[in-house]
Coordinates of C-alpha atoms and ligand atoms in Angstrom, one line a residue:
X1 CA 20.1 -23.7 -12.2
X2 CA 18.2 -26.9 -11.2
X3 CA 19.0 -28.4 -14.9
X4 CA 22.7 -27.5 -14.6
X5 CA 22.8 -29.0 -11.1
X6 CA 21.1 -32.1 -12.4
X7 CA 23.5 -32.4 -15.4
X8 CA 26.6 -31.8 -13.1
X9 CA 25.4 -34.2 -10.6
X10 CA 24.7 -36.9 -13.2
X11 CA 28.1 -36.5 -14.8
X12 CA 29.9 -36.6 -11.5
X13 CA 27.9 -39.6 -10.3
X14 CA 28.7 -41.3 -13.8
X15 CA 32.3 -40.6 -13.3
X16 CA 32.2 -41.9 -9.8
X17 CA 30.4 -44.9 -10.9
X18 CA 32.8 -45.4 -13.7
X19 CA 35.9 -45.1 -11.4
X20 CA 34.4 -47.6 -8.7
X21 CA 33.3 -49.9 -11.2
X22 CA 36.7 -50.1 -12.9
X23 CA 38.0 -51.0 -9.4
X24 CA 35.5 -53.5 -9.2
X25 CA 36.4 -54.9 -12.6
X26 CA 40.0 -55.2 -11.5
X27 CA 38.8 -57.1 -8.4
X28 CA 36.6 -59.5 -10.5
X29 CA 39.6 -60.0 -12.8
X30 CA 41.8 -60.9 -10.0
X31 CA 39.1 -63.3 -8.7
X32 CA 39.0 -65.1 -12.0
X33 CA 42.8 -65.2 -12.2
X34 CA 42.9 -66.7 -8.7
X35 CA 40.2 -69.3 -9.6
X36 CA 41.7 -70.3 -12.7
X37 CA 45.2 -70.7 -10.8
X38 CA 43.5 -72.6 -8.1
X39 CA 41.8 -74.9 -10.5
X40 CA 45.0 -75.6 -12.5
X41 CA 46.8 -76.3 -9.4
X42 CA 44.2 -78.6 -8.0
X43 CA 43.7 -80.3 -11.5
X44 CA 47.5 -80.9 -11.7
X45 CA 47.3 -82.7 -8.3
X46 CA 44.2 -84.7 -8.7
X47 CA 44.6 -85.7 -12.4
X48 CA 47.0 -88.7 -11.5
X49 CA 44.3 -89.8 -8.8
X50 CA 41.4 -89.7 -11.3
X51 CA 43.7 -91.5 -13.9
X52 CA 44.4 -94.5 -11.4
X53 CA 40.6 -94.2 -10.4
X54 CA 41.7 -93.9 -6.9
X55 CA 38.6 -92.1 -5.7
X56 CA 39.2 -92.6 -2.0
X57 CA 42.4 -90.6 -2.3
X58 CA 40.7 -88.0 -4.5
X59 CA 38.0 -87.6 -1.9
X60 CA 40.5 -87.3 1.0
X61 CA 42.7 -84.9 -0.9
X62 CA 39.6 -82.9 -2.0
X63 CA 38.2 -82.7 1.6
X64 CA 41.7 -81.7 2.8
X65 CA 41.9 -79.0 0.2
X66 CA 38.4 -77.8 0.7
X67 CA 38.7 -77.4 4.4
X68 CA 42.0 -75.8 4.3
X69 CA 40.7 -72.8 2.4
X70 CA 37.8 -70.5 2.6
X71 CA 38.0 -69.4 -0.8
X72 CA 36.5 -72.5 -2.4
X73 CA 32.8 -72.7 -2.5
X74 CA 32.3 -76.1 -4.2
X75 CA 34.3 -78.7 -6.1
X76 CA 32.7 -80.9 -8.7
X77 CA 34.5 -83.9 -10.7
X78 CA 32.9 -85.0 -13.9
X79 CA 34.0 -87.8 -16.2
X80 CA 34.7 -87.4 -19.9
X81 CA 31.1 -87.4 -20.7
X82 CA 30.3 -84.5 -18.1
X83 CA 28.7 -86.9 -15.5
X84 CA 29.4 -85.7 -12.0
X85 CA 31.1 -88.5 -10.0
X86 CA 32.2 -86.5 -7.0
X87 CA 31.6 -83.3 -5.4
X88 CA 32.2 -81.1 -2.3
X89 CA 30.5 -79.9 -0.2
X90 CA 27.9 -82.9 -1.1
X91 CA 27.5 -85.8 1.1
X92 CA 28.2 -89.4 0.0
X93 CA 24.6 -90.2 -0.1
X94 CA 24.0 -87.0 -2.0
X95 CA 26.7 -88.0 -4.5
X96 CA 25.1 -91.3 -4.6
X97 CA 21.9 -89.7 -5.3
X98 CA 23.2 -87.4 -7.5
X99 CA 25.1 -90.1 -9.2
X100 CA 22.1 -92.1 -9.4
X101 CA 20.1 -89.3 -11.1
X102 CA 23.3 -88.6 -13.2
X103 CA 23.9 -85.1 -12.8
X104 CA 26.1 -83.5 -15.6
X105 CA 28.0 -80.5 -16.1
X106 CA 27.0 -79.0 -19.5
X107 CA 30.5 -78.2 -21.1
X108 CA 31.2 -76.8 -24.3
X109 CA 31.9 -79.1 -27.3
X110 CA 35.4 -80.4 -27.6
X111 CA 36.1 -78.8 -24.2
X112 CA 39.0 -81.1 -23.7
X113 CA 40.8 -80.4 -27.1
X114 CA 40.3 -76.7 -27.3
X115 CA 40.5 -75.7 -23.7
X116 CA 44.0 -76.3 -22.4
X117 CA 43.4 -73.2 -20.2
X118 CA 40.6 -73.5 -17.7
X119 CA 37.1 -71.9 -18.7
X120 CA 36.1 -69.2 -16.3
X121 CA 32.7 -67.6 -15.8
X122 CA 31.1 -65.8 -13.0
X123 CA 27.4 -66.0 -11.6
X124 CA 25.7 -63.8 -9.0
X125 CA 24.6 -65.2 -5.6
X126 CA 23.3 -63.5 -2.7
X127 CA 26.7 -63.5 -1.1
X128 CA 28.2 -61.9 -4.2
X129 CA 29.7 -63.0 -7.5
X130 CA 31.0 -66.7 -7.4
X131 CA 33.7 -67.6 -9.9
X132 CA 33.2 -70.8 -11.7
X133 CA 36.3 -72.5 -13.1
X134 CA 36.3 -75.4 -15.4
X135 CA 39.7 -77.1 -15.8
X136 CA 40.0 -80.2 -18.0
X137 CA 41.7 -83.3 -16.2
X138 CA 44.6 -84.6 -18.5
X139 CA 46.7 -87.5 -17.5
X140 CA 49.5 -88.8 -19.7
X141 CA 47.9 -86.7 -22.5
X142 CA 44.5 -88.4 -22.2
X143 CA 41.3 -86.3 -21.3
X144 CA 39.7 -87.9 -18.2
X145 CA 37.0 -85.3 -17.5
X146 CA 36.5 -81.9 -15.8
X147 CA 37.2 -80.3 -12.7
X148 CA 34.6 -77.5 -11.7
X149 CA 35.7 -75.3 -8.8
X150 CA 33.7 -72.3 -7.4
X151 CA 35.6 -69.6 -5.7
X152 CA 34.0 -67.2 -3.3
X153 CA 34.3 -63.6 -4.3
X154 CA 37.0 -61.5 -2.8
X155 CA 35.4 -59.8 0.4
X156 CA 37.0 -56.6 -0.7
X157 CA 35.3 -56.6 -4.2
X158 CA 32.0 -57.7 -2.4
X159 CA 32.3 -54.6 -0.3
X160 CA 33.3 -52.5 -3.2
X161 CA 30.2 -53.5 -5.2
X162 CA 28.0 -51.8 -2.3
X163 CA 30.5 -49.0 -2.4
X164 CA 29.9 -48.2 -6.0
X165 CA 26.2 -47.6 -5.5
X166 CA 26.8 -45.9 -2.0
X167 CA 29.6 -43.6 -3.4
X168 CA 27.5 -42.8 -6.6
X169 CA 24.6 -42.0 -4.5
X170 CA 26.7 -40.1 -2.1
X171 CA 28.3 -38.0 -4.8
X172 CA 24.9 -37.1 -6.3
X173 CA 23.3 -36.2 -3.1
X174 CA 26.3 -34.2 -1.9
X175 CA 26.3 -32.2 -5.1
X176 CA 22.6 -31.5 -4.6
X177 CA 23.2 -30.6 -0.9
X178 CA 26.1 -28.3 -2.0
X179 CA 24.2 -26.5 -4.6
X180 CA 21.1 -26.1 -2.3
X181 CA 23.3 -24.7 0.5
X182 CA 25.2 -22.5 -1.9
X183 CA 21.7 -21.2 -3.2
X184 CA 20.6 -20.4 0.3
X185 CA 23.8 -18.8 1.1
X186 CA 23.7 -16.7 -2.1
X187 CA 20.0 -15.8 -1.5
X188 CA 20.7 -14.7 1.9
X189 CA 24.1 -12.8 1.3
X190 CA 23.9 -11.6 -2.2
X191 CA 20.6 -11.9 -4.0
X192 CA 18.5 -10.6 -1.1
X193 CA 20.5 -7.4 -0.8
X194 CA 20.7 -6.9 -4.5
X195 CA 17.0 -7.5 -4.8
X196 CA 16.4 -4.8 -1.9
X197 CA 18.8 -2.5 -3.9
X198 CA 16.9 -2.9 -7.3
X199 CA 13.7 -2.3 -5.4
X200 CA 15.3 0.9 -3.8
X201 CA 16.6 2.2 -7.1
X202 CA 13.1 1.8 -8.6
X203 CA 11.5 3.6 -5.8
X204 CA 14.1 6.4 -6.0
X205 CA 13.2 6.7 -9.6
X206 CA 9.6 7.0 -8.8
X207 CA 10.5 9.9 -6.4
X208 CA 10.2 8.0 -2.9
X209 CA 13.3 9.2 -1.4
X210 CA 12.7 7.9 2.0
X211 CA 13.9 4.5 0.6
X212 CA 16.9 2.8 2.6
X213 CA 18.3 -0.6 2.2
X214 CA 19.7 -2.6 5.0
X215 CA 23.3 -3.5 5.1
X216 CA 23.7 -7.4 4.9
X217 CA 25.6 -9.3 7.5
X218 CA 28.8 -10.6 6.1
X219 CA 27.6 -9.6 2.5
X220 CA 31.1 -8.8 1.1
X221 CA 32.8 -5.4 1.2
X222 CA 31.8 -4.3 -2.3
X223 CA 28.2 -4.9 -1.8
X224 CA 28.2 -3.2 1.6
X225 CA 29.8 -0.2 0.0
X226 CA 27.4 -0.1 -2.7
X227 CA 24.4 -0.3 -0.2
X228 CA 26.1 2.4 2.0
X229 CA 26.5 4.7 -1.0
X230 CA 22.9 4.1 -2.1
X231 CA 21.6 5.0 1.4
X232 CA 23.7 8.2 1.5
X233 CA 22.5 9.2 -2.0
X234 CA 18.8 8.6 -0.9
X235 CA 19.4 10.6 2.2
X236 CA 20.8 13.6 0.1
X237 CA 18.1 13.3 -2.2
X238 CA 15.5 13.4 0.6
X239 CA 17.1 16.4 2.1
X240 CA 17.2 18.1 -1.2
X241 CA 13.6 17.3 -2.0
X242 CA 12.4 18.5 1.4
X243 CA 14.3 21.8 0.9
X244 CA 12.8 22.1 -2.5
X245 CA 9.3 21.2 -1.4
X246 CA 9.6 23.8 1.5
X247 CA 10.6 26.5 -1.1
X248 CA 8.0 25.5 -3.5
X249 CA 5.3 25.3 -0.7
X250 CA 6.1 28.9 0.2
X251 CA 6.1 30.0 -3.4
X252 CA 2.8 28.4 -4.0
X253 CA 1.4 29.8 -0.8
X254 CA 2.5 33.2 -1.9
X255 CA 1.0 32.8 -5.3
X256 CA -2.3 31.4 -4.0
X257 CA -2.7 34.2 -1.7
X258 CA -2.0 36.6 -4.5
X259 CA -4.4 34.8 -6.8
X260 CA -7.1 34.5 -4.0
X261 CA -6.8 38.2 -3.1
X262 CA -6.9 39.8 -6.5
X263 CA -10.2 41.5 -7.5
X264 CA -10.2 39.9 -10.8
X265 CA -11.5 36.3 -11.3
X266 CA -8.7 33.8 -12.3
X267 CA -9.3 30.3 -13.7
X268 CA -6.4 28.1 -14.8
X269 CA -7.0 25.5 -17.4
X270 CA -4.9 22.7 -18.7
X271 CA -4.4 22.0 -22.3
X272 CA -7.6 19.6 -22.2
X273 CA -9.4 22.5 -21.1
X274 CA -10.0 21.1 -17.5
X275 CA -10.1 23.5 -14.5
X276 CA -7.0 23.4 -12.6
X277 CA -7.3 26.3 -10.3
X278 CA -10.2 28.8 -9.5
X279 CA -9.9 31.9 -7.3
X280 CA -12.8 32.9 -5.0
X281 CA -13.7 36.0 -7.3
X282 CA -14.1 33.5 -10.2
X283 CA -16.2 31.4 -8.0
X284 CA -18.5 34.0 -7.1
X285 CA -18.8 35.4 -10.6
X286 CA -19.7 32.1 -12.1
X287 CA -21.8 30.9 -9.1
X288 CA -19.4 28.0 -8.3
X289 CA -19.2 28.7 -4.5
X290 CA -19.2 25.3 -2.7
X291 CA -18.8 23.2 -5.9
X292 CA -15.8 21.0 -6.5
X293 CA -15.2 22.5 -9.9
X294 CA -11.5 21.6 -10.2
X295 CA -10.9 18.6 -12.7
X296 CA -14.3 19.3 -14.7
X297 CA -14.1 20.5 -18.2
X298 CA -14.5 24.4 -18.4
X299 CA -16.6 24.4 -21.4
X300 CA -19.2 22.4 -19.6
X301 CA -18.9 24.4 -16.4
X302 CA -18.9 27.9 -17.6
X303 CA -22.5 29.8 -18.0
X304 CA -23.9 28.9 -21.3
X305 CA -23.4 32.4 -22.9
X306 CA -19.5 32.1 -21.9
X307 CA -19.3 28.6 -23.3
X308 CA -20.8 29.8 -26.7
X309 CA -18.3 32.8 -26.8
X310 CA -15.3 31.0 -25.6
X311 CA -15.5 27.5 -27.2
X312 CA -13.6 28.4 -30.5
X313 CA -10.9 30.6 -29.0
X314 CA -10.2 28.1 -26.1
X315 CA -9.7 25.3 -28.6
X316 CA -7.6 27.5 -30.7
X317 CA -5.5 28.6 -27.7
X318 CA -5.0 24.9 -26.6
X319 CA -3.9 23.9 -30.1
X320 CA -1.4 27.0 -30.1
X321 CA -3.1 28.6 -33.1
X322 CA -3.9 31.7 -30.9
X323 CA -1.0 33.0 -28.9
X324 CA -1.6 36.5 -28.2
X325 CA -3.8 37.8 -25.5
X326 CA -7.6 37.5 -26.6
X327 CA -10.4 39.6 -25.1
X328 CA -14.1 39.1 -25.0
X329 CA -17.1 40.6 -23.3
X330 CA -20.1 38.4 -22.3
X331 CA -23.2 39.2 -20.6
X332 CA -25.2 36.3 -19.1
X333 CA -28.2 35.8 -16.9
X334 CA -27.5 32.5 -15.2
X335 CA -26.6 32.3 -12.3
X336 CA -27.0 36.1 -11.9
X337 CA -27.2 39.0 -14.3
X338 CA -23.6 39.9 -15.1
X339 CA -21.5 41.5 -17.8
X340 CA -17.8 40.3 -17.7
X341 CA -14.7 40.9 -19.5
X342 CA -12.6 37.8 -20.1
X343 CA -8.8 37.6 -21.1
X344 CA -7.4 34.5 -22.6
X345 CA -3.7 34.1 -22.0
X346 CA -1.4 31.0 -22.9
X347 CA 0.7 29.5 -20.1
X348 CA 4.0 28.6 -21.7
X349 CA 6.9 26.4 -20.4
X350 CA 10.3 28.0 -19.6
X351 CA 11.5 27.6 -23.3
X352 CA 8.2 29.4 -24.2
X353 CA 7.4 26.9 -26.8
X354 CA 5.2 24.1 -25.2
X355 CA 1.7 25.3 -24.1
X356 CA 1.2 24.3 -20.6
X357 CA -2.3 25.7 -20.1
X358 CA -4.6 28.6 -20.4
X359 CA -5.1 31.6 -17.9
X360 CA -8.6 33.0 -18.1
X361 CA -8.9 36.4 -16.4
X362 CA -12.3 37.5 -15.6
X363 CA -13.3 41.1 -14.8
X364 CA -17.0 41.7 -13.5
X365 CA -17.8 44.9 -15.4
X366 CA -21.5 44.7 -14.4
X367 CA -21.2 47.9 -12.3
X368 CA -19.0 49.6 -14.8
X369 CA -21.6 48.9 -17.6
X370 CA -24.6 49.9 -15.2
X371 CA -22.8 53.0 -14.4
X372 CA -21.8 54.0 -17.9
X373 CA -25.5 53.4 -19.0
X374 CA -26.6 55.5 -15.8
X375 CA -24.2 58.2 -16.8
X376 CA -25.5 58.3 -20.5
X377 CA -28.8 58.4 -19.0
X378 CA -27.9 61.2 -16.8
X379 CA -26.3 63.2 -19.5
X380 CA -29.4 62.9 -21.6
X381 CA -31.6 63.7 -18.5
X382 CA -29.5 66.7 -17.5
X383 CA -29.5 67.8 -21.1
X384 CA -33.2 67.5 -21.3
X385 CA -33.7 69.0 -17.8
X386 CA -31.5 71.9 -18.7
X387 CA -33.0 72.4 -22.2
X388 CA -36.5 72.4 -21.0
X389 CA -36.2 75.4 -18.5
X390 CA -33.9 77.3 -20.8
X391 CA -36.3 76.7 -23.7
X392 CA -39.2 78.0 -21.5
X393 CA -37.1 80.9 -20.1
X394 CA -36.0 81.9 -23.7
X395 CA -39.6 81.7 -25.2
X396 CA -41.2 83.8 -22.4
X397 CA -38.5 86.4 -22.4
X398 CA -38.7 86.5 -26.3
X399 CA -42.4 87.0 -26.2
X400 CA -42.2 89.7 -23.6
X401 CA -39.4 91.5 -25.7
X402 CA -41.3 91.3 -28.9
X403 CA -44.9 91.5 -27.8
X404 CA -44.6 92.9 -24.4
X405 CA -46.6 96.1 -25.2
X406 CA -49.4 94.1 -26.5
X407 CA -49.8 92.1 -23.3
X408 CA -51.7 93.1 -20.4
X409 CA -50.1 93.7 -17.0
X410 CA -51.4 90.3 -15.5
X411 CA -50.0 88.5 -18.5
X412 CA -46.6 90.1 -18.4
X413 CA -46.5 89.3 -14.5
X414 CA -47.4 85.8 -15.3
X415 CA -44.8 85.4 -18.0
X416 CA -42.1 86.8 -15.7
X417 CA -43.1 84.4 -12.9
X418 CA -42.9 81.5 -15.1
X419 CA -39.5 82.6 -16.4
X420 CA -38.4 83.0 -12.9
X421 CA -39.7 79.5 -11.9
X422 CA -37.9 78.0 -14.7
X423 CA -34.7 79.8 -13.7
X424 CA -35.1 78.4 -10.1
X425 CA -35.4 75.0 -11.6
X426 CA -32.2 75.4 -13.7
X427 CA -30.5 76.8 -10.7
X428 CA -31.6 73.7 -8.6
X429 CA -30.3 71.3 -11.2
X430 CA -27.0 73.1 -11.7
X431 CA -26.8 73.2 -7.8
X432 CA -27.4 69.6 -7.4
X433 CA -24.6 68.7 -9.7
X434 CA -22.3 71.2 -7.9
X435 CA -23.3 70.1 -4.5
X436 CA -22.6 66.5 -5.3
X437 CA -19.2 67.2 -6.8
X438 CA -18.4 69.5 -3.6
X439 CA -19.6 66.7 -1.2
X440 CA -17.4 64.1 -3.0
X441 CA -14.5 66.4 -2.8
X442 CA -12.2 66.7 0.3
X443 CA -13.9 69.9 1.5
X444 CA -14.0 70.2 5.4
X445 CA -17.4 71.3 6.9
X446 CA -17.7 72.8 10.3
X447 CA -20.3 71.0 12.7
X448 CA -22.1 72.8 15.4
X449 CA -25.1 72.5 17.4
X450 CA -28.2 72.4 15.6
X451 CA -31.8 72.5 16.9
X452 CA -33.5 70.1 14.3
X453 CA -36.9 71.9 14.8
X454 CA -35.6 75.0 12.9
X455 CA -34.7 73.3 9.6
X456 CA -37.8 71.0 9.7
X457 CA -39.8 74.3 10.3
X458 CA -38.2 75.8 7.5
X459 CA -38.8 72.8 5.2
X460 CA -42.4 72.5 6.1
X461 CA -42.8 76.3 5.3
X462 CA -41.1 75.7 1.9
X463 CA -43.2 72.6 1.0
X464 CA -46.5 73.3 2.5
X465 CA -47.9 75.1 -0.4
X466 CA -46.6 72.4 -2.8
X467 CA -48.1 69.7 -0.6
X468 CA -51.6 71.6 -0.6
X469 CA -51.4 71.8 -4.3
X470 CA -51.0 68.1 -4.5
X471 CA -53.7 67.4 -1.7
X472 CA -51.1 65.8 0.4
X473 CA -50.8 66.3 4.1
X474 CA -47.4 67.5 5.3
X475 CA -46.7 67.0 9.1
X476 CA -44.0 67.2 11.6
X477 CA -43.8 65.1 14.8
X478 CA -40.9 66.5 16.9
X479 CA -40.4 65.0 20.4
X480 CA -40.6 67.8 23.0
X481 CA -37.3 68.8 24.6
X482 CA -35.4 67.3 21.8
X483 CA -31.6 67.9 22.4
X484 CA -29.5 69.7 19.6
X485 CA -27.7 67.4 17.4
X486 CA -24.0 67.7 16.0
X487 CA -24.5 68.9 12.4
X488 CA -24.4 71.5 9.6
X489 CA -27.5 73.4 9.3
X490 CA -27.5 74.0 5.5
X491 CA -26.5 70.4 4.7
X492 CA -29.2 69.0 7.0
X493 CA -31.7 71.5 5.3
X494 CA -30.8 70.0 2.0
X495 CA -31.1 66.5 3.2
X496 CA -34.8 67.4 4.4
X497 CA -35.6 69.1 1.1
X498 CA -34.4 66.3 -1.0
X499 CA -36.2 63.6 1.1
X500 CA -39.4 65.8 1.4
X501 CA -39.2 66.6 -2.1
X502 CA -38.9 63.0 -3.2
X503 CA -41.8 62.1 -0.8
X504 CA -44.3 64.6 -2.2
X505 CA -43.2 63.7 -5.7
X506 CA -43.8 60.0 -5.2
X507 CA -47.1 60.4 -3.2
X508 CA -50.4 60.6 -4.7
X509 CA -53.2 63.0 -3.6
X510 CA -54.8 62.2 -0.3
X511 CA -51.5 60.8 1.1
X512 CA -49.4 61.9 4.0
X513 CA -45.8 63.0 4.5
X514 CA -44.5 63.1 8.1
X515 CA -41.2 64.4 9.4
X516 CA -40.4 62.8 12.8
X517 CA -37.4 63.5 15.2
X518 CA -37.0 61.6 18.5
X519 CA -34.4 60.6 20.9
X520 CA -33.4 56.9 20.8
X521 CA -30.7 54.5 22.3
X522 CA -27.3 54.8 20.7
X523 CA -25.3 52.3 18.6
X524 CA -25.5 48.7 20.3
X525 CA -27.9 50.1 22.9
X526 CA -25.2 52.1 24.4
X527 CA -25.8 54.7 27.1
X528 CA -25.1 57.6 24.6
X529 CA -28.6 58.6 23.1
X530 CA -28.8 59.6 19.6
X531 CA -31.7 61.7 17.6
X532 CA -33.6 59.6 15.1
X533 CA -34.9 61.5 12.2
X534 CA -37.6 59.9 9.9
X535 CA -39.1 61.1 6.6
X536 CA -42.2 58.8 6.0
X537 CA -44.6 58.9 3.2
X538 CA -47.6 56.9 1.9
X539 CA -46.5 56.9 -1.6
X540 CA -45.9 54.4 -4.3
X541 CA -43.0 52.6 -2.4
X542 CA -39.8 51.2 -3.9
X543 CA -39.5 47.7 -5.2
X544 CA -37.0 45.7 -3.0
X545 CA -34.8 45.0 -6.0
X546 CA -34.4 48.8 -6.5
X547 CA -33.6 49.6 -3.0
X548 CA -30.2 48.8 -3.3
X549 CA -29.6 51.1 -6.2
X550 CA -31.5 54.2 -5.5
X551 CA -28.7 55.8 -3.6
X552 CA -26.3 55.5 -6.6
X553 CA -25.6 58.6 -8.6
X554 CA -27.9 58.9 -11.7
X555 CA -30.0 56.0 -10.7
X556 CA -33.7 56.6 -11.2
X557 CA -36.4 54.1 -11.1
X558 CA -38.4 56.2 -13.4
X559 CA -35.9 55.5 -16.1
X560 CA -37.5 52.1 -16.3
X561 CA -40.8 52.6 -14.5
X562 CA -42.2 56.1 -14.9
X563 CA -41.0 59.4 -16.2
X564 CA -41.4 61.8 -13.2
X565 CA -39.0 64.7 -13.3
X566 CA -35.5 64.1 -11.5
X567 CA -31.9 63.8 -12.1
X568 CA -31.1 60.8 -9.9
X569 CA -28.9 62.9 -7.8
X570 CA -31.1 63.7 -4.8
X571 CA -30.6 60.5 -2.6
X572 CA -26.6 60.5 -3.6
X573 CA -26.5 63.9 -2.0
X574 CA -28.5 62.7 0.9
X575 CA -26.3 59.7 1.5
X576 CA -23.1 61.9 1.2
X577 CA -24.4 64.5 3.6
X578 CA -25.6 61.8 6.1
X579 CA -22.1 60.1 5.9
X580 CA -20.3 63.6 6.5
X581 CA -22.3 63.4 9.8
X582 CA -20.6 60.0 10.5
X583 CA -24.0 58.2 10.2
X584 CA -25.8 56.3 7.4
X585 CA -29.2 56.5 5.8
X586 CA -31.6 53.7 5.8
X587 CA -34.9 53.0 4.3
X588 CA -38.0 50.7 4.7
X589 CA -40.3 50.5 2.0
X590 CA -43.2 48.4 0.6
X591 CA -44.7 49.1 -2.8
X592 CA -48.1 50.6 -2.7
X593 CA -47.8 51.2 1.0
X594 CA -45.0 53.9 1.5
X595 CA -41.5 54.5 2.2
X596 CA -39.6 55.8 5.4
X597 CA -36.1 57.2 5.1
X598 CA -34.3 57.3 8.4
X599 CA -30.9 58.3 10.1
X600 CA -29.5 59.0 13.4
X601 CA -27.6 62.0 14.4
X602 CA -25.3 62.4 17.3
X603 CA -26.5 64.6 20.4
X604 CA -24.6 67.7 20.9
X605 CA -22.7 67.9 24.2
X606 CA -20.7 70.9 25.7
X607 CA -17.5 68.9 24.6
X608 CA -18.8 67.6 21.3
X609 CA -18.0 64.1 21.2
X610 CA -19.8 62.3 18.3
X611 CA -21.5 58.9 19.3
X612 CA -21.5 57.2 16.2
X613 CA -25.0 55.8 15.2
X614 CA -25.5 52.2 14.6
X615 CA -23.3 50.8 11.9
X616 CA -25.6 47.7 11.8
X617 CA -27.9 48.3 8.8
X618 CA -31.5 47.2 9.1
X619 CA -32.9 44.6 6.9
X620 CA -33.6 47.0 4.0
X621 CA -31.1 49.6 5.1
X622 CA -28.6 51.0 2.6
X623 CA -25.5 53.1 3.5
Ligands
LIG701 P1 -34.5 62.0 -8.4 O1 -33.9 63.3 -8.5 O2 -34.9 61.3 -9.6 O3 -35.8 62.0 -7.4 P2 -33.3 60.6 -6.3 O4 -31.9 60.3 -6.1 O5 -33.9 61.6 -5.4 O6 -33.3 61.1 -7.7 O7 -34.1 59.4 -6.2 C1 -33.8 58.1 -6.9 C2 -35.0 57.4 -7.1 O8 -35.5 56.8 -5.9 C3 -36.1 58.0 -7.7 O9 -36.1 58.1 -9.2 C4 -37.3 57.1 -7.1 O10 -37.5 56.2 -8.2 C5 -36.8 56.6 -6.0 N1 -37.4 57.3 -4.7 C6 -36.8 58.2 -4.1 N2 -37.6 58.6 -2.9 C7 -38.7 57.9 -3.1 C8 -39.9 57.9 -2.3 N3 -40.2 58.6 -1.2 N4 -40.9 57.1 -2.8 C9 -40.7 56.3 -3.9 N5 -39.6 56.2 -4.5 C10 -38.5 57.0 -4.4

């Protein structure tokens, strides 16, 4: 732009200079013409005077001529040799002096012969260009000398010489001023709005739909319309985006709620195997609670066993080599002991061709596995438990049948008693299984007032002999005037039987088993009182890590620790019965010290309202 302006300004200035200069040339030409005409006229008048050597008349005439015109700057007369013999505006003395020092006019060779016409030249003075005219003085065909006359420059030409410069500069400057003004106007009215428009379009392309462009003042109708259309478009896009975002946010919230509430763990990975989304279940399973796990590589974040199992399949899924659902089962010990089932699914784009990510579904099957193991254990236990008494019964009856007559009466009696005991044991086992299934069914039990002293007394009678045999002290501590409770006699009897049976089973000789019943404050220290029942022993105790599991069906610590008889159903039955009484059973135990199981029962009122015992489990409590 600047270069173009410079070129144009230089061309325009040059043209102006040339035009004005041409005018000046013309003025100068007219100067020379005027000078030569004046010289010829003067020469024609003075030649006779010079020829007659009438210098006085010559001087007078010359003075008169000089003073009558302002155009003449000087007048000099030279003889044929070029020596100046008279000049104006020089004084006589000066002439004298000049004559005495013999000033000369340097004329070209044969000036007289060859220059009939005057010789004209110009020289520059501070007042302008002076035109020097040399005219030969001829009289009667004889060359007498030369007349030199200097004429002042034409004042118009003098003025025009400044004009050339001024006009040239003015043209140059005005072009620049016009260009600068034009550029400023352009910048303010067109370039700025267009630049803003360009920035706006870029921002819209980036997704910033809040972008607007200000309308320029007086910037042209087309530009104004363009900007108005742009703003309208941006506004529509913004509205559309807002609506879309609201819909998307609602959808996202729904999906997030769904993902966060499902029981299975869900982890979403991108194709670089980086974790994008994790639901709370997955966090709990993998021990990621409170960790910023999103954005990390799943293969470094999963527990080591999972990393080993999934490394290859995950890469295969990410590369698209494995498209169908893949299932894995992994057991790991860190951060906790767990067995999980993992399902891998590819997340595809709507065209179902490009892989967008990998959905990892995690199911915690630890409990399922444990229960399955416990069930297998139970079946083998039950089979064993059933087989042992059946085998004993069969062998004793066979012996009696085959050799009965050879046996003494006492022996026959003993055999029958043993067979009878084994039948009881078999019945107990079958009953346990049946009881549990009945308790877990929807059967409705009728509750009534039960005086706890009676079932406790009955249990003591049943187990006293057993306790004595084992050398264990079996006691009861029942608070006097204990009110009746809301309960089911037979079910409560079974609870006492199971708990006292366990207490005797797991207590060494010399130990003590106590059944206590007392009146205590109800739940949350309310006014209603409840009866607390405790069965305490001084037995082997239960390890804290087993306390949570012993109420599960089929669970037996002995499966791992010792091999005392049992089915693992006793405490499940107890828990079910106590729950039927709208209470829960708790325990306090210390290995090597003893165990106390306890539960609360609502006091029976005439209008039986059941005061629910505390729902706040104690530190070691189990429901
Ligand atoms: P079982 O028929 O095998 O006794 P239970 O359900 O009654 O089954 O008991 C489950 C497990 O709880 C037992 O195997 C035992 O390890 C433990 N247990 C129950 N009562 C006691 C107790 N009083 N002292 C120590 N351990 C006990």
